[in-house]
C-alpha positions as a LaTeX table, in Angstrom:
\begin{tabular}{lrrr}
\hline
Residue & $x$ (\AA) & $y$ (\AA) & $z$ (\AA) \\
\hline
Met1 & 64.51 & $-73.75$ & $-60.98$ \\
Pro2 & 63.15 & $-70.31$ & $-61.96$ \\
Ala3 & 60.84 & $-68.56$ & $-59.54$ \\
Leu4 & 57.09 & $-68.95$ & $-59.95$ \\
Arg5 & 55.99 & $-65.61$ & $-61.38$ \\
Ile6 & 52.68 & $-64.40$ & $-59.94$ \\
Leu7 & 50.67 & $-61.33$ & $-60.95$ \\
Val8 & 48.11 & $-59.90$ & $-58.51$ \\
Ala9 & 45.23 & $-57.81$ & $-59.87$ \\
Asp10 & 42.59 & $-56.10$ & $-57.72$ \\
Asp11 & 41.20 & $-52.58$ & $-57.76$ \\
His12 & 41.66 & $-52.30$ & $-53.99$ \\
Glu13 & 45.23 & $-51.51$ & $-53.00$ \\
Val14 & 44.84 & $-53.02$ & $-49.54$ \\
Val15 & 43.77 & $-56.36$ & $-51.07$ \\
Arg16 & 46.73 & $-56.38$ & $-53.46$ \\
His17 & 49.17 & $-55.66$ & $-50.66$ \\
Gly18 & 47.62 & $-58.31$ & $-48.42$ \\
Val19 & 47.82 & $-60.95$ & $-51.14$ \\
Arg20 & 51.41 & $-59.97$ & $-51.95$ \\
Ala21 & 52.40 & $-60.26$ & $-48.30$ \\
Leu22 & 50.97 & $-63.79$ & $-48.10$ \\
Leu23 & 52.67 & $-64.94$ & $-51.30$ \\
Glu24 & 56.11 & $-63.42$ & $-50.88$ \\
Gly25 & 56.75 & $-65.43$ & $-47.75$ \\
Arg26 & 57.00 & $-68.60$ & $-49.86$ \\
Pro27 & 60.46 & $-69.59$ & $-51.16$ \\
Gly28 & 60.56 & $-69.74$ & $-54.95$ \\
Trp29 & 57.52 & $-67.51$ & $-55.46$ \\
Glu30 & 57.80 & $-64.00$ & $-56.88$ \\
Val31 & 55.06 & $-61.40$ & $-57.24$ \\
Cys32 & 56.23 & $-59.98$ & $-60.56$ \\
Ala33 & 53.63 & $-57.19$ & $-60.76$ \\
Glu34 & 50.39 & $-55.72$ & $-59.44$ \\
Ala35 & 47.50 & $-54.34$ & $-61.48$ \\
Ala36 & 44.52 & $-52.21$ & $-60.47$ \\
Asp37 & 42.21 & $-53.02$ & $-63.39$ \\
Gly38 & 41.61 & $-55.75$ & $-65.93$ \\
Arg39 & 43.27 & $-54.10$ & $-68.91$ \\
Asp40 & 46.43 & $-53.41$ & $-66.94$ \\
Ala41 & 46.38 & $-57.02$ & $-65.73$ \\
Val42 & 46.21 & $-58.36$ & $-69.29$ \\
Glu43 & 49.05 & $-56.12$ & $-70.48$ \\
Lys44 & 51.34 & $-56.98$ & $-67.56$ \\
Ala45 & 50.56 & $-60.71$ & $-67.61$ \\
Val46 & 51.44 & $-60.92$ & $-71.30$ \\
Gln47 & 54.48 & $-58.66$ & $-71.04$ \\
Leu48 & 55.93 & $-60.45$ & $-68.02$ \\
Lys49 & 54.74 & $-63.95$ & $-69.02$ \\
Ala50 & 53.24 & $-64.59$ & $-65.60$ \\
Asp51 & 52.86 & $-68.23$ & $-64.56$ \\
Ile52 & 49.89 & $-67.59$ & $-62.27$ \\
Val53 & 47.52 & $-64.63$ & $-62.41$ \\
Ile54 & 45.29 & $-63.81$ & $-59.44$ \\
Leu55 & 42.34 & $-61.72$ & $-60.62$ \\
Asp56 & 39.53 & $-59.97$ & $-58.79$ \\
Ile57 & 36.34 & $-60.77$ & $-60.68$ \\
Gly58 & 34.89 & $-57.25$ & $-60.40$ \\
Met59 & 37.68 & $-54.95$ & $-61.59$ \\
Pro60 & 36.96 & $-51.74$ & $-63.54$ \\
Asn61 & 37.66 & $-51.24$ & $-67.27$ \\
Leu62 & 37.80 & $-54.98$ & $-67.86$ \\
Asn63 & 36.32 & $-57.53$ & $-65.46$ \\
Gly64 & 38.22 & $-60.54$ & $-64.23$ \\
Leu65 & 36.35 & $-62.98$ & $-66.48$ \\
Glu66 & 37.11 & $-61.12$ & $-69.69$ \\
Ala67 & 40.68 & $-60.50$ & $-68.52$ \\
Thr68 & 40.99 & $-64.26$ & $-68.02$ \\
Arg69 & 39.85 & $-64.92$ & $-71.59$ \\
Gln70 & 42.24 & $-62.35$ & $-73.05$ \\
Ile71 & 45.23 & $-63.56$ & $-71.04$ \\
Leu72 & 44.63 & $-67.20$ & $-71.98$ \\
Arg73 & 44.31 & $-66.35$ & $-75.66$ \\
Val74 & 47.90 & $-65.09$ & $-75.60$ \\
Leu75 & 49.31 & $-67.16$ & $-72.70$ \\
Pro76 & 47.42 & $-70.47$ & $-72.77$ \\
Gln77 & 49.88 & $-71.97$ & $-70.30$ \\
Ala78 & 49.03 & $-69.38$ & $-67.62$ \\
Arg79 & 46.92 & $-70.50$ & $-64.66$ \\
Ile80 & 44.22 & $-68.14$ & $-63.44$ \\
Leu81 & 42.89 & $-67.88$ & $-59.88$ \\
Ile82 & 39.74 & $-65.79$ & $-59.48$ \\
Leu83 & 39.11 & $-63.89$ & $-56.25$ \\
Thr84 & 35.54 & $-62.87$ & $-55.51$ \\
Met85 & 33.18 & $-61.88$ & $-52.73$ \\
His86 & 30.36 & $-63.93$ & $-54.30$ \\
Glu87 & 29.89 & $-67.69$ & $-54.48$ \\
Ser88 & 26.75 & $-68.18$ & $-56.56$ \\
Glu89 & 26.46 & $-71.14$ & $-58.91$ \\
Gln90 & 26.27 & $-68.76$ & $-61.87$ \\
Val91 & 29.53 & $-67.04$ & $-60.92$ \\
Val92 & 31.31 & $-70.39$ & $-60.57$ \\
Arg93 & 30.07 & $-71.50$ & $-63.99$ \\
Glu94 & 31.21 & $-68.23$ & $-65.58$ \\
Val95 & 34.64 & $-68.58$ & $-63.99$ \\
Leu96 & 35.07 & $-72.08$ & $-65.41$ \\
Glu97 & 33.72 & $-71.01$ & $-68.79$ \\
Ala98 & 36.30 & $-68.22$ & $-68.98$ \\
Gly99 & 39.10 & $-70.74$ & $-68.46$ \\
Ala100 & 40.13 & $-70.06$ & $-64.85$ \\
Arg101 & 41.06 & $-73.14$ & $-62.85$ \\
Gly102 & 40.87 & $-71.72$ & $-59.35$ \\
Phe103 & 38.08 & $-69.97$ & $-57.46$ \\
Leu104 & 38.60 & $-68.43$ & $-54.03$ \\
Leu105 & 36.39 & $-66.26$ & $-51.87$ \\
Lys106 & 38.15 & $-63.18$ & $-50.55$ \\
Ser107 & 36.92 & $-64.07$ & $-47.08$ \\
Asp108 & 38.87 & $-67.36$ & $-47.34$ \\
Ala109 & 42.05 & $-65.92$ & $-48.85$ \\
Gly110 & 43.95 & $-65.65$ & $-45.58$ \\
Arg111 & 43.43 & $-69.35$ & $-44.92$ \\
Asp112 & 43.41 & $-70.88$ & $-48.41$ \\
Leu113 & 45.41 & $-68.65$ & $-50.78$ \\
Ile114 & 48.67 & $-70.58$ & $-50.41$ \\
Ala115 & 46.92 & $-73.92$ & $-50.97$ \\
Ala116 & 45.17 & $-72.50$ & $-54.05$ \\
Val117 & 48.39 & $-71.27$ & $-55.65$ \\
Glu118 & 50.15 & $-74.55$ & $-54.83$ \\
Ala119 & 47.34 & $-76.45$ & $-56.57$ \\
Leu120 & 47.56 & $-74.30$ & $-59.69$ \\
Gln121 & 51.34 & $-74.62$ & $-59.66$ \\
Arg122 & 50.82 & $-78.40$ & $-59.94$ \\
His123 & 48.30 & $-77.87$ & $-62.79$ \\
Lys124 & 45.37 & $-78.87$ & $-60.58$ \\
Thr125 & 42.08 & $-77.09$ & $-60.03$ \\
Phe126 & 41.18 & $-75.45$ & $-56.72$ \\
Phe127 & 37.80 & $-74.85$ & $-55.13$ \\
Thr128 & 37.14 & $-74.38$ & $-51.45$ \\
Ser129 & 35.01 & $-77.15$ & $-49.97$ \\
Lys130 & 31.77 & $-75.16$ & $-50.03$ \\
Val131 & 32.19 & $-74.12$ & $-53.67$ \\
Ala132 & 33.21 & $-77.63$ & $-54.75$ \\
Glu133 & 30.11 & $-79.08$ & $-53.09$ \\
Met134 & 27.90 & $-76.48$ & $-54.78$ \\
Val135 & 29.38 & $-77.17$ & $-58.22$ \\
Leu136 & 29.09 & $-80.92$ & $-57.91$ \\
Asp137 & 25.54 & $-80.80$ & $-56.53$ \\
Ser138 & 24.50 & $-78.56$ & $-59.40$ \\
Phe139 & 26.03 & $-80.87$ & $-61.97$ \\
Leu140 & 24.48 & $-83.97$ & $-60.46$ \\
Lys141 & 21.06 & $-82.35$ & $-60.64$ \\
Ser142 & 21.48 & $-81.07$ & $-64.19$ \\
Lys143 & 23.12 & $-84.18$ & $-65.66$ \\
Pro144 & 21.52 & $-87.30$ & $-64.16$ \\
Arg145 & 23.45 & $-90.48$ & $-64.79$ \\
Pro146 & 21.62 & $-93.24$ & $-66.70$ \\
Ala147 & 20.78 & $-96.07$ & $-64.31$ \\
Asp148 & 22.07 & $-98.77$ & $-66.65$ \\
Glu149 & 25.34 & $-97.17$ & $-67.77$ \\
Pro150 & 28.01 & $-95.37$ & $-65.74$ \\
Glu151 & 29.07 & $-92.17$ & $-67.49$ \\
Arg152 & 32.77 & $-92.91$ & $-67.29$ \\
Glu153 & 32.25 & $-95.91$ & $-69.63$ \\
Val154 & 30.88 & $-93.70$ & $-72.41$ \\
Leu155 & 34.36 & $-92.51$ & $-73.34$ \\
Thr156 & 37.33 & $-94.42$ & $-74.70$ \\
Pro157 & 40.63 & $-94.20$ & $-72.79$ \\
Arg158 & 41.98 & $-91.80$ & $-75.44$ \\
Glu159 & 38.91 & $-89.59$ & $-75.09$ \\
Arg160 & 39.32 & $-89.56$ & $-71.31$ \\
Glu161 & 42.92 & $-88.41$ & $-71.79$ \\
Ile162 & 41.68 & $-85.58$ & $-73.97$ \\
Val163 & 38.95 & $-84.63$ & $-71.49$ \\
Gln164 & 41.57 & $-84.35$ & $-68.75$ \\
Leu165 & 43.85 & $-82.14$ & $-70.85$ \\
Leu166 & 40.98 & $-79.88$ & $-71.92$ \\
Ala167 & 39.64 & $-79.67$ & $-68.37$ \\
Glu168 & 43.09 & $-78.63$ & $-67.16$ \\
Gly169 & 42.93 & $-75.66$ & $-69.50$ \\
Lys170 & 44.93 & $-76.85$ & $-72.49$ \\
Ser171 & 44.00 & $-75.70$ & $-75.98$ \\
Thr172 & 43.20 & $-78.14$ & $-78.77$ \\
Lys173 & 46.64 & $-77.46$ & $-80.25$ \\
Glu174 & 48.33 & $-78.22$ & $-76.92$ \\
Val175 & 46.31 & $-81.44$ & $-76.63$ \\
Ala176 & 47.49 & $-82.45$ & $-80.10$ \\
Val177 & 51.14 & $-81.83$ & $-79.18$ \\
Ala178 & 50.85 & $-83.64$ & $-75.84$ \\
Leu179 & 49.30 & $-86.75$ & $-77.41$ \\
Gly180 & 51.21 & $-86.75$ & $-80.70$ \\
Leu181 & 48.11 & $-86.08$ & $-82.79$ \\
Ser182 & 47.39 & $-83.69$ & $-85.62$ \\
Val183 & 45.38 & $-80.62$ & $-84.65$ \\
Lys184 & 42.58 & $-81.80$ & $-86.94$ \\
Thr185 & 42.43 & $-85.19$ & $-85.20$ \\
Ala186 & 42.38 & $-83.53$ & $-81.78$ \\
Glu187 & 39.55 & $-81.26$ & $-82.93$ \\
Thr188 & 37.60 & $-84.29$ & $-84.17$ \\
His189 & 38.07 & $-86.04$ & $-80.81$ \\
Arg190 & 36.89 & $-82.93$ & $-78.98$ \\
Ser191 & 33.77 & $-82.66$ & $-81.15$ \\
Asn192 & 32.99 & $-86.36$ & $-80.66$ \\
Ile193 & 33.40 & $-86.05$ & $-76.88$ \\
Met194 & 31.05 & $-83.08$ & $-76.67$ \\
Arg195 & 28.49 & $-84.91$ & $-78.81$ \\
Lys196 & 28.74 & $-88.18$ & $-76.86$ \\
Leu197 & 28.29 & $-86.46$ & $-73.52$ \\
Asn198 & 25.73 & $-83.93$ & $-74.76$ \\
Leu199 & 27.87 & $-81.07$ & $-73.49$ \\
His200 & 27.77 & $-77.57$ & $-74.92$ \\
Ser201 & 30.55 & $-75.62$ & $-73.23$ \\
Ile202 & 33.97 & $-76.02$ & $-71.67$ \\
Ser203 & 32.47 & $-75.37$ & $-68.22$ \\
Glu204 & 30.21 & $-78.42$ & $-68.61$ \\
Leu205 & 33.23 & $-80.45$ & $-69.74$ \\
Val206 & 35.19 & $-79.41$ & $-66.64$ \\
Leu207 & 32.26 & $-80.32$ & $-64.40$ \\
Tyr208 & 31.97 & $-83.72$ & $-66.09$ \\
Ala209 & 35.69 & $-84.27$ & $-65.54$ \\
Val210 & 35.42 & $-83.32$ & $-61.86$ \\
Arg211 & 32.40 & $-85.53$ & $-61.27$ \\
Asn212 & 34.06 & $-88.54$ & $-62.90$ \\
Asn213 & 37.42 & $-88.03$ & $-61.18$ \\
Ile214 & 39.18 & $-87.30$ & $-64.46$ \\
Val215 & 40.64 & $-84.17$ & $-62.92$ \\
Gln216 & 41.39 & $-83.69$ & $-59.26$ \\
Val217 & 39.76 & $-80.92$ & $-57.29$ \\
Val218 & 42.18 & $-79.81$ & $-54.62$ \\
Gln219 & 40.48 & $-78.79$ & $-51.40$ \\
Pro220 & 42.09 & $-77.30$ & $-48.31$ \\
Pro221 & 42.41 & $-79.55$ & $-45.28$ \\
Ala222 & 39.52 & $-79.43$ & $-42.85$ \\
Glu223 & 39.92 & $-76.96$ & $-40.03$ \\
Lys224 & 40.89 & $-78.45$ & $-36.71$ \\
Gln225 & 38.14 & $-78.38$ & $-34.14$ \\
Thr226 & 38.91 & $-77.53$ & $-30.55$ \\
Val227 & 37.10 & $-79.00$ & $-27.61$ \\
\hline
\end{tabular}
């Protein structure tokens, strides 16, 4: 099996080296390149066809969110993990909107980085417990469930399949290939889903999928308490 190719991008050299040191201890993982800004990250990710790209959200020249969008336009199969010092609801929404499927605070990287990369390697999403709770609480407040109809029953089984694939970061074309549909049919399904659920962005779709257990949010194990 070929090595998992990981690109690490952060404008602080000490952060890049620390992340590399954590990752290179894992058998089968290879840090294929480092980048100090967003534009360099996009170029290297595309050139080297990185499997997983770890991006600082606040890099110069091109921020991590826009770098995520540009990488995924060319490499839709890549999985993006965003590193940040901030954990506001707005930042989390922007990360999901850009197409990243992992969100990790730099302060938690020493403890959770390996678990985050393992989750993305398995095509799962990753939020630390605090961020996951914040995202779900926000969604529950903004999208109240009708008392007489559970949301999961709004969609057909086929539509739920499509929601899962879209929430995992697949493009409409990739959904069509995976399900044996024409691209036009997949686009029609996507439009119908967004209309049925009254959703207006991919971030809202991901949050719906998380809330209804259509996609799995991988969380690190709880820390052991000593007495």
